[in-house]
Amino acid sequence: HHDAEDQRDVRGFEAAGSYVRNITYKNATEAHLMALIDLSFSCQQFIRWACRGSMFGFWYHPNHNSWWVGRYWKDQYYWGGAETDSRSCGCHPYCHPTNRNSTCNCDDNDKLKWREDSGLLLDSSRLPVLQLRFGDNGDPSEAGQHTLGPLICRATGHRDIFMGVYKAPVTLTTPGYEIGKYPPPFHRYTWSVKIPEGETMELVFPDYDVVHYGSYNAVPGCRSVVTVRAEEENAQETVLIRRQKSPPYYASEGSETTVNITLTTCNQHPEVPLGRGFKAYVRRTECGGCNPGLGLNEGRTYCSGVCGIIASEEYPFPPNYYFSTEVYYFSHSDYNHTWVLHVPQHYVVELEFSDFDVPAIPGSRNCTAESGVLWIYSREGTRKQDLIGGFCNLNREGIVYSTTNIMTLVFATRWRKVGNGRGFYAVYRGVHKPTHKRLGVTPHLPNVAEGKPTKQSSTMDGRNAHLGVDGSTSYGAGTCTATDFERDPWWQVNLHKRFLIHGFELYSAKSASKVCFLFT
């Protein structure tokens, strides 16, 4: 215990770090504390900052207002619950929205409402907390309150508990799930599920309410909450999926498979909310999996058969969502992966999206690799003449068809700390060629224009302006020319509203006579 465990009000300290509170631990020197921490399996301290108009500024380097001082009296620019050196708070990625996309609730800088950032500090190499520093509370409407819990250490690691062997299909729940109680800390529960030969099964979580914070990454064995290890006999390979707050998804490919599901619990504290645990189904599915969610960067996945399930990497969350200090995250943020889908001869590929969330840059008219785009081609390879389209949330389709028995998908994006979508989940099938004339996309077209930016016409080349409602502004691809030059008048409508269109004129740009068609 120490002398600063009670809540303390802080007002009148505007300059960065001008409020200083040294922490004195009872009956222990700094050397004693570090020796205790180094001999322990895990140590923790709960820390809270309640704020009204008082910011941290971790994300706005170098404009820090508040921080804490740890081992060897080094300043620490992250807060309880967050990953070490992440310049974040434990609320990430669910923090209160701020004007500057911060990852702390207090950086909302609301001078009328009290907000809070709190959580556990778990990195033993930075503990104990020796000093608290706060600023940005000099205005009469600004204030803060700090709370620091005692240093708590644990000598032993996780306790392993085997939950039994089950034959699929089966429903699994965590201990205490039915009464809404989360399992105790530092336990590892493992379920083993057998999938027989010739059966295709999927692992889904209808309820997934587990506990994981970025700070857990500093604790041995706590980087993942749920681990799925699937050993497929025919494939002679092991599929390994590790997840934190996003549920894992696995679909077997039809061979005899053993699926081991492990839940790991870690540090807990009365002030830190817990979840309910999870409910999982291992259930039959029409199509087998083709490594869904395992599309590694710069990789290529080949899928064959009458039907199959695919998904973007770590769907429904981007990779390293909770590992923001990873070298991969900052140095290799550009991502692309290719899927090649083969169905039997005399069929075409039908690709049906069950979920698709690839956001475009706000205000953008087109899908780009900067924000995320899924390019779809009607043969193997990425030849321009085989391009069906490039899709994001601006022009997403429910069903896409190829013109051959092969379809190629290329997903390109850039991972960011905030702003990425869920990615996509889709089922491909081999089907007879549709009777309608228009292949590439389903004949049941959605209103792709609704909700898009107001001005829809631009190639950005300074010469021609093309009609780009479908997201494609390539003249060579056959899109319609709206005007002869960018500076000329062209069609414009507020697409955030609904309109009743009584007619429009359509001109053929390739017709020598420039025939006009009037539709009513």
PDB file of C-alpha atoms in Angstrom, residues 46-270:
ATOM      1  CA  PHE A  46      -5.071   0.298 -10.949  1.00  0.00           C
ATOM      2  CA  ILE A  47      -4.985   3.944 -12.048  1.00  0.00           C
ATOM      3  CA  ARG A  48      -7.838   6.367 -12.733  1.00  0.00           C
ATOM      4  CA  TRP A  49      -8.126   9.956 -13.956  1.00  0.00           C
ATOM      5  CA  ALA A  50     -11.628  11.468 -13.855  1.00  0.00           C
ATOM      6  CA  CYS A  51     -11.654  14.623 -15.947  1.00  0.00           C
ATOM      7  CA  ARG A  52     -13.696  17.668 -16.872  1.00  0.00           C
ATOM      8  CA  GLY A  53     -11.945  19.589 -19.617  1.00  0.00           C
ATOM      9  CA  SER A  54      -8.524  18.194 -18.675  1.00  0.00           C
ATOM     10  CA  MET A  55      -6.724  16.347 -21.472  1.00  0.00           C
ATOM     11  CA  PHE A  56      -3.855  13.860 -21.512  1.00  0.00           C
ATOM     12  CA  GLY A  57      -2.485  14.669 -24.956  1.00  0.00           C
ATOM     13  CA  PHE A  58      -0.631  11.355 -25.355  1.00  0.00           C
ATOM     14  CA  TRP A  59      -1.717  11.157 -28.980  1.00  0.00           C
ATOM     15  CA  TYR A  60      -0.721  14.784 -29.702  1.00  0.00           C
ATOM     16  CA  HIS A  61       3.043  14.403 -29.329  1.00  0.00           C
ATOM     17  CA  PRO A  62       4.844  16.427 -28.017  1.00  0.00           C
ATOM     18  CA  ASN A  63       1.933  18.311 -26.391  1.00  0.00           C
ATOM     19  CA  HIS A  64       1.544  16.126 -23.294  1.00  0.00           C
ATOM     20  CA  ASN A  65      -0.494  17.560 -20.435  1.00  0.00           C
ATOM     21  CA  SER A  66      -0.467  14.641 -17.994  1.00  0.00           C
ATOM     22  CA  TRP A  67       1.494  11.427 -17.431  1.00  0.00           C
ATOM     23  CA  TRP A  68       2.812   9.081 -14.774  1.00  0.00           C
ATOM     24  CA  VAL A  69       6.367   8.302 -13.715  1.00  0.00           C
ATOM     25  CA  GLY A  70       7.501   4.705 -13.356  1.00  0.00           C
ATOM     26  CA  ARG A  71      10.588   2.633 -12.651  1.00  0.00           C
ATOM     27  CA  TYR A  72      13.893   4.525 -12.705  1.00  0.00           C
ATOM     28  CA  TRP A  73      11.823   7.742 -12.649  1.00  0.00           C
ATOM     29  CA  LYS A  74      11.059   7.622 -16.352  1.00  0.00           C
ATOM     30  CA  ASP A  75       7.993   9.425 -17.743  1.00  0.00           C
ATOM     31  CA  GLN A  76       5.302   7.114 -19.144  1.00  0.00           C
ATOM     32  CA  TYR A  77       2.956   8.360 -21.876  1.00  0.00           C
ATOM     33  CA  TYR A  78       0.191   5.760 -21.778  1.00  0.00           C
ATOM     34  CA  TRP A  79      -2.566   5.011 -19.267  1.00  0.00           C
ATOM     35  CA  GLY A  80      -4.126   2.099 -17.416  1.00  0.00           C
ATOM     36  CA  GLY A  81      -5.472  -0.657 -19.657  1.00  0.00           C
ATOM     37  CA  ALA A  82      -3.442   0.444 -22.688  1.00  0.00           C
ATOM     38  CA  GLU A  83      -0.509  -1.302 -24.298  1.00  0.00           C
ATOM     39  CA  THR A  84       2.921  -0.112 -23.162  1.00  0.00           C
ATOM     40  CA  ASP A  85       4.146   2.972 -25.074  1.00  0.00           C
ATOM     41  CA  SER A  86       0.975   3.066 -27.196  1.00  0.00           C
ATOM     42  CA  ARG A  87       0.188   6.720 -26.319  1.00  0.00           C
ATOM     43  CA  SER A  88      -3.327   5.483 -25.592  1.00  0.00           C
ATOM     44  CA  CYS A  89      -5.752   4.780 -22.775  1.00  0.00           C
ATOM     45  CA  GLY A  90      -7.501   1.535 -21.921  1.00  0.00           C
ATOM     46  CA  CYS A  91     -10.685   2.535 -23.734  1.00  0.00           C
ATOM     47  CA  HIS A  92      -9.034   2.011 -27.149  1.00  0.00           C
ATOM     48  CA  PRO A  93     -10.554   1.153 -29.583  1.00  0.00           C
ATOM     49  CA  TYR A  94     -13.878   2.121 -27.970  1.00  0.00           C
ATOM     50  CA  CYS A  95     -12.973   5.585 -26.650  1.00  0.00           C
ATOM     51  CA  HIS A  96     -15.383   8.508 -26.666  1.00  0.00           C
ATOM     52  CA  PRO A  97     -15.127  10.252 -30.065  1.00  0.00           C
ATOM     53  CA  THR A  98     -12.890  13.313 -30.127  1.00  0.00           C
ATOM     54  CA  ASN A  99     -12.249  16.008 -32.702  1.00  0.00           C
ATOM     55  CA  ARG A 100      -8.701  14.786 -33.274  1.00  0.00           C
ATOM     56  CA  ASN A 101      -9.323  11.037 -33.235  1.00  0.00           C
ATOM     57  CA  SER A 102      -7.603  10.553 -29.902  1.00  0.00           C
ATOM     58  CA  THR A 103      -7.541   7.255 -28.047  1.00  0.00           C
ATOM     59  CA  CYS A 104      -8.424   8.586 -24.579  1.00  0.00           C
ATOM     60  CA  ASN A 105     -11.847   9.605 -23.266  1.00  0.00           C
ATOM     61  CA  CYS A 106     -10.463  12.680 -21.516  1.00  0.00           C
ATOM     62  CA  ASP A 107      -9.084  14.071 -24.764  1.00  0.00           C
ATOM     63  CA  ASP A 108     -12.673  14.922 -25.679  1.00  0.00           C
ATOM     64  CA  ASN A 109     -11.904  18.005 -23.531  1.00  0.00           C
ATOM     65  CA  ASP A 110     -15.553  18.386 -22.501  1.00  0.00           C
ATOM     66  CA  LYS A 111     -15.787  21.157 -19.884  1.00  0.00           C
ATOM     67  CA  LEU A 112     -19.412  20.367 -19.016  1.00  0.00           C
ATOM     68  CA  LYS A 113     -19.342  16.591 -18.453  1.00  0.00           C
ATOM     69  CA  TRP A 114     -17.147  14.369 -16.342  1.00  0.00           C
ATOM     70  CA  ARG A 115     -15.373  11.607 -18.225  1.00  0.00           C
ATOM     71  CA  GLU A 116     -12.909   8.963 -17.096  1.00  0.00           C
ATOM     72  CA  ASP A 117      -9.885   6.974 -18.209  1.00  0.00           C
ATOM     73  CA  SER A 118      -8.922   4.067 -15.986  1.00  0.00           C
ATOM     74  CA  GLY A 119      -7.452   0.585 -16.046  1.00  0.00           C
ATOM     75  CA  LEU A 120      -4.623  -1.668 -14.962  1.00  0.00           C
ATOM     76  CA  LEU A 121      -0.927  -0.950 -15.475  1.00  0.00           C
ATOM     77  CA  LEU A 122       0.616  -4.384 -16.066  1.00  0.00           C
ATOM     78  CA  ASP A 123       4.104  -3.959 -17.535  1.00  0.00           C
ATOM     79  CA  SER A 124       6.477  -5.131 -14.808  1.00  0.00           C
ATOM     80  CA  SER A 125       9.390  -3.368 -16.502  1.00  0.00           C
ATOM     81  CA  ARG A 126       7.666   0.014 -15.881  1.00  0.00           C
ATOM     82  CA  LEU A 127       6.186  -0.560 -12.411  1.00  0.00           C
ATOM     83  CA  PRO A 128       5.878   0.694  -9.718  1.00  0.00           C
ATOM     84  CA  VAL A 129       4.189   4.085 -10.135  1.00  0.00           C
ATOM     85  CA  LEU A 130       6.450   6.583  -8.360  1.00  0.00           C
ATOM     86  CA  GLN A 131       4.852   9.897  -9.311  1.00  0.00           C
ATOM     87  CA  LEU A 132       1.704  11.387 -10.900  1.00  0.00           C
ATOM     88  CA  ARG A 133       1.836  14.527 -13.089  1.00  0.00           C
ATOM     89  CA  PHE A 134      -1.233  16.442 -14.286  1.00  0.00           C
ATOM     90  CA  GLY A 135      -1.952  19.702 -16.125  1.00  0.00           C
ATOM     91  CA  ASP A 136      -4.645  21.415 -18.225  1.00  0.00           C
ATOM     92  CA  ASN A 137      -6.928  22.093 -15.247  1.00  0.00           C
ATOM     93  CA  GLY A 138      -6.236  25.766 -14.568  1.00  0.00           C
ATOM     94  CA  ASP A 139      -9.482  27.148 -15.966  1.00  0.00           C
ATOM     95  CA  PRO A 140     -12.404  27.428 -13.481  1.00  0.00           C
ATOM     96  CA  SER A 141     -14.422  25.025 -15.641  1.00  0.00           C
ATOM     97  CA  GLU A 142     -11.625  22.424 -15.645  1.00  0.00           C
ATOM     98  CA  ALA A 143     -10.954  19.829 -12.961  1.00  0.00           C
ATOM     99  CA  GLY A 144      -9.657  16.327 -12.374  1.00  0.00           C
ATOM    100  CA  GLN A 145      -9.558  13.552  -9.790  1.00  0.00           C
ATOM    101  CA  HIS A 146      -6.874  10.877  -9.552  1.00  0.00           C
ATOM    102  CA  THR A 147      -6.933   7.465  -7.889  1.00  0.00           C
ATOM    103  CA  LEU A 148      -4.014   5.025  -7.673  1.00  0.00           C
ATOM    104  CA  GLY A 149      -4.444   1.516  -6.323  1.00  0.00           C
ATOM    105  CA  PRO A 150      -1.902  -0.528  -4.347  1.00  0.00           C
ATOM    106  CA  LEU A 151       0.801  -2.581  -6.030  1.00  0.00           C
ATOM    107  CA  ILE A 152      -0.470  -6.180  -6.250  1.00  0.00           C
ATOM    108  CA  CYS A 153       1.824  -9.028  -7.331  1.00  0.00           C
ATOM    109  CA  ARG A 154       1.224 -12.696  -8.122  1.00  0.00           C
ATOM    110  CA  ALA A 155       3.828 -15.437  -7.723  1.00  0.00           C
ATOM    111  CA  THR A 156       2.377 -18.169  -9.978  1.00  0.00           C
ATOM    112  CA  GLY A 157       1.071 -18.319 -13.540  1.00  0.00           C
ATOM    113  CA  HIS A 158      -1.980 -19.831 -15.219  1.00  0.00           C
ATOM    114  CA  ARG A 159      -3.841 -22.911 -14.050  1.00  0.00           C
ATOM    115  CA  ASP A 160      -4.790 -25.288 -16.894  1.00  0.00           C
ATOM    116  CA  ILE A 161      -8.265 -26.875 -16.858  1.00  0.00           C
ATOM    117  CA  PHE A 162      -9.366 -29.399 -19.516  1.00  0.00           C
ATOM    118  CA  MET A 163     -13.111 -29.132 -20.182  1.00  0.00           C
ATOM    119  CA  GLY A 164     -13.524 -32.435 -22.080  1.00  0.00           C
ATOM    120  CA  VAL A 165     -13.821 -33.970 -25.566  1.00  0.00           C
ATOM    121  CA  TYR A 166     -16.967 -33.341 -27.657  1.00  0.00           C
ATOM    122  CA  LYS A 167     -18.276 -34.596 -31.003  1.00  0.00           C
ATOM    123  CA  ALA A 168     -19.530 -31.947 -33.418  1.00  0.00           C
ATOM    124  CA  PRO A 169     -22.078 -30.450 -33.721  1.00  0.00           C
ATOM    125  CA  VAL A 170     -21.966 -29.086 -30.173  1.00  0.00           C
ATOM    126  CA  THR A 171     -22.623 -25.953 -28.095  1.00  0.00           C
ATOM    127  CA  LEU A 172     -19.942 -24.749 -25.667  1.00  0.00           C
ATOM    128  CA  THR A 173     -20.119 -22.124 -22.901  1.00  0.00           C
ATOM    129  CA  THR A 174     -17.532 -20.767 -20.498  1.00  0.00           C
ATOM    130  CA  PRO A 175     -17.768 -21.594 -16.763  1.00  0.00           C
ATOM    131  CA  GLY A 176     -20.336 -19.312 -15.112  1.00  0.00           C
ATOM    132  CA  TYR A 177     -21.819 -18.145 -18.423  1.00  0.00           C
ATOM    133  CA  GLU A 178     -25.385 -19.140 -17.526  1.00  0.00           C
ATOM    134  CA  ILE A 179     -25.332 -16.978 -14.384  1.00  0.00           C
ATOM    135  CA  GLY A 180     -23.444 -14.095 -16.020  1.00  0.00           C
ATOM    136  CA  LYS A 181     -20.209 -14.639 -14.105  1.00  0.00           C
ATOM    137  CA  TYR A 182     -16.808 -14.368 -15.773  1.00  0.00           C
ATOM    138  CA  PRO A 183     -14.208 -17.069 -15.007  1.00  0.00           C
ATOM    139  CA  PRO A 184     -11.566 -16.180 -12.365  1.00  0.00           C
ATOM    140  CA  PRO A 185      -8.161 -14.719 -13.310  1.00  0.00           C
ATOM    141  CA  PHE A 186      -5.163 -16.709 -14.518  1.00  0.00           C
ATOM    142  CA  HIS A 187      -6.978 -19.803 -15.747  1.00  0.00           C
ATOM    143  CA  ARG A 188      -6.728 -21.576 -19.120  1.00  0.00           C
ATOM    144  CA  TYR A 189      -9.801 -23.582 -20.146  1.00  0.00           C
ATOM    145  CA  THR A 190      -9.549 -25.942 -23.144  1.00  0.00           C
ATOM    146  CA  TRP A 191     -12.359 -27.727 -25.027  1.00  0.00           C
ATOM    147  CA  SER A 192     -11.564 -30.395 -27.664  1.00  0.00           C
ATOM    148  CA  VAL A 193     -14.090 -30.929 -30.493  1.00  0.00           C
ATOM    149  CA  LYS A 194     -13.926 -33.784 -33.028  1.00  0.00           C
ATOM    150  CA  ILE A 195     -15.264 -33.218 -36.561  1.00  0.00           C
ATOM    151  CA  PRO A 196     -15.729 -36.494 -38.507  1.00  0.00           C
ATOM    152  CA  GLU A 197     -14.498 -37.173 -42.040  1.00  0.00           C
ATOM    153  CA  GLY A 198     -16.789 -35.822 -44.759  1.00  0.00           C
ATOM    154  CA  GLU A 199     -18.456 -33.200 -42.557  1.00  0.00           C
ATOM    155  CA  THR A 200     -17.976 -29.450 -43.047  1.00  0.00           C
ATOM    156  CA  MET A 201     -18.410 -27.498 -39.836  1.00  0.00           C
ATOM    157  CA  GLU A 202     -17.955 -23.903 -38.754  1.00  0.00           C
ATOM    158  CA  LEU A 203     -17.091 -22.427 -35.362  1.00  0.00           C
ATOM    159  CA  VAL A 204     -19.178 -19.339 -34.568  1.00  0.00           C
ATOM    160  CA  PHE A 205     -19.763 -17.301 -31.422  1.00  0.00           C
ATOM    161  CA  PRO A 206     -23.346 -15.993 -31.067  1.00  0.00           C
ATOM    162  CA  ASP A 207     -22.259 -14.381 -27.788  1.00  0.00           C
ATOM    163  CA  TYR A 208     -18.669 -13.263 -27.291  1.00  0.00           C
ATOM    164  CA  ASP A 209     -18.118 -11.019 -24.257  1.00  0.00           C
ATOM    165  CA  VAL A 210     -14.545 -11.591 -23.136  1.00  0.00           C
ATOM    166  CA  VAL A 211     -12.033  -9.401 -21.319  1.00  0.00           C
ATOM    167  CA  HIS A 212      -8.897  -8.120 -23.020  1.00  0.00           C
ATOM    168  CA  TYR A 213      -7.014  -4.844 -22.750  1.00  0.00           C
ATOM    169  CA  GLY A 214      -3.892  -3.696 -24.532  1.00  0.00           C
ATOM    170  CA  SER A 215      -2.011  -3.801 -21.231  1.00  0.00           C
ATOM    171  CA  TYR A 216      -2.446  -7.607 -21.186  1.00  0.00           C
ATOM    172  CA  ASN A 217       0.176  -7.842 -23.932  1.00  0.00           C
ATOM    173  CA  ALA A 218       2.886  -7.317 -21.287  1.00  0.00           C
ATOM    174  CA  VAL A 219       1.755 -10.333 -19.213  1.00  0.00           C
ATOM    175  CA  PRO A 220       3.113 -13.801 -20.110  1.00  0.00           C
ATOM    176  CA  GLY A 221       0.482 -15.852 -21.936  1.00  0.00           C
ATOM    177  CA  CYS A 222      -2.053 -13.004 -22.106  1.00  0.00           C
ATOM    178  CA  ARG A 223      -1.672 -11.609 -25.616  1.00  0.00           C
ATOM    179  CA  SER A 224      -4.751 -13.562 -26.726  1.00  0.00           C
ATOM    180  CA  VAL A 225      -8.036 -14.343 -24.992  1.00  0.00           C
ATOM    181  CA  VAL A 226      -9.244 -17.166 -27.236  1.00  0.00           C
ATOM    182  CA  THR A 227      -7.013 -19.500 -29.229  1.00  0.00           C
ATOM    183  CA  VAL A 228      -8.324 -21.980 -31.812  1.00  0.00           C
ATOM    184  CA  ARG A 229      -6.018 -24.794 -32.937  1.00  0.00           C
ATOM    185  CA  ALA A 230      -7.459 -26.996 -35.699  1.00  0.00           C
ATOM    186  CA  GLU A 231      -5.582 -30.098 -36.856  1.00  0.00           C
ATOM    187  CA  GLU A 232      -6.867 -31.220 -40.267  1.00  0.00           C
ATOM    188  CA  GLU A 233      -5.942 -34.822 -41.136  1.00  0.00           C
ATOM    189  CA  ASN A 234      -6.171 -34.642 -44.954  1.00  0.00           C
ATOM    190  CA  ALA A 235      -4.522 -31.256 -45.193  1.00  0.00           C
ATOM    191  CA  GLN A 236      -1.781 -32.399 -42.798  1.00  0.00           C
ATOM    192  CA  GLU A 237      -1.567 -28.938 -41.353  1.00  0.00           C
ATOM    193  CA  THR A 238      -2.507 -27.057 -38.219  1.00  0.00           C
ATOM    194  CA  VAL A 239      -4.601 -23.899 -38.396  1.00  0.00           C
ATOM    195  CA  LEU A 240      -3.864 -21.528 -35.510  1.00  0.00           C
ATOM    196  CA  ILE A 241      -6.137 -18.550 -34.792  1.00  0.00           C
ATOM    197  CA  ARG A 242      -5.547 -16.124 -31.911  1.00  0.00           C
ATOM    198  CA  ARG A 243      -8.053 -13.421 -31.021  1.00  0.00           C
ATOM    199  CA  GLN A 244      -8.668 -10.718 -28.442  1.00  0.00           C
ATOM    200  CA  LYS A 245     -11.994  -8.846 -28.429  1.00  0.00           C
ATOM    201  CA  SER A 246     -13.098 -10.016 -31.873  1.00  0.00           C
ATOM    202  CA  PRO A 247     -14.502 -13.555 -32.065  1.00  0.00           C
ATOM    203  CA  PRO A 248     -12.487 -16.121 -34.020  1.00  0.00           C
ATOM    204  CA  TYR A 249     -14.058 -17.849 -36.982  1.00  0.00           C
ATOM    205  CA  TYR A 250     -13.093 -21.247 -38.341  1.00  0.00           C
ATOM    206  CA  ALA A 251     -14.598 -23.460 -41.044  1.00  0.00           C
ATOM    207  CA  SER A 252     -13.327 -26.993 -41.638  1.00  0.00           C
ATOM    208  CA  GLU A 253     -12.566 -28.198 -45.169  1.00  0.00           C
ATOM    209  CA  GLY A 254     -14.134 -31.650 -44.926  1.00  0.00           C
ATOM    210  CA  SER A 255     -11.406 -33.875 -43.521  1.00  0.00           C
ATOM    211  CA  GLU A 256     -11.338 -35.391 -40.042  1.00  0.00           C
ATOM    212  CA  THR A 257     -10.452 -32.483 -37.785  1.00  0.00           C
ATOM    213  CA  THR A 258      -9.703 -31.906 -34.119  1.00  0.00           C
ATOM    214  CA  VAL A 259     -10.470 -28.365 -32.934  1.00  0.00           C
ATOM    215  CA  ASN A 260      -9.080 -27.219 -29.583  1.00  0.00           C
ATOM    216  CA  ILE A 261     -10.582 -24.000 -28.203  1.00  0.00           C
ATOM    217  CA  THR A 262      -8.772 -22.288 -25.312  1.00  0.00           C
ATOM    218  CA  LEU A 263      -9.971 -19.385 -23.165  1.00  0.00           C
ATOM    219  CA  THR A 264      -7.267 -17.547 -21.190  1.00  0.00           C
ATOM    220  CA  THR A 265      -8.154 -15.249 -18.289  1.00  0.00           C
ATOM    221  CA  CYS A 266      -5.668 -12.743 -16.912  1.00  0.00           C
ATOM    222  CA  ASN A 267      -5.427  -9.858 -14.430  1.00  0.00           C
ATOM    223  CA  GLN A 268      -8.689  -8.656 -12.899  1.00  0.00           C
ATOM    224  CA  HIS A 269      -9.631  -5.844 -10.521  1.00  0.00           C
ATOM    225  CA  PRO A 270     -12.918  -4.877  -8.819  1.00  0.00           C
TER     226      PRO A 270
END
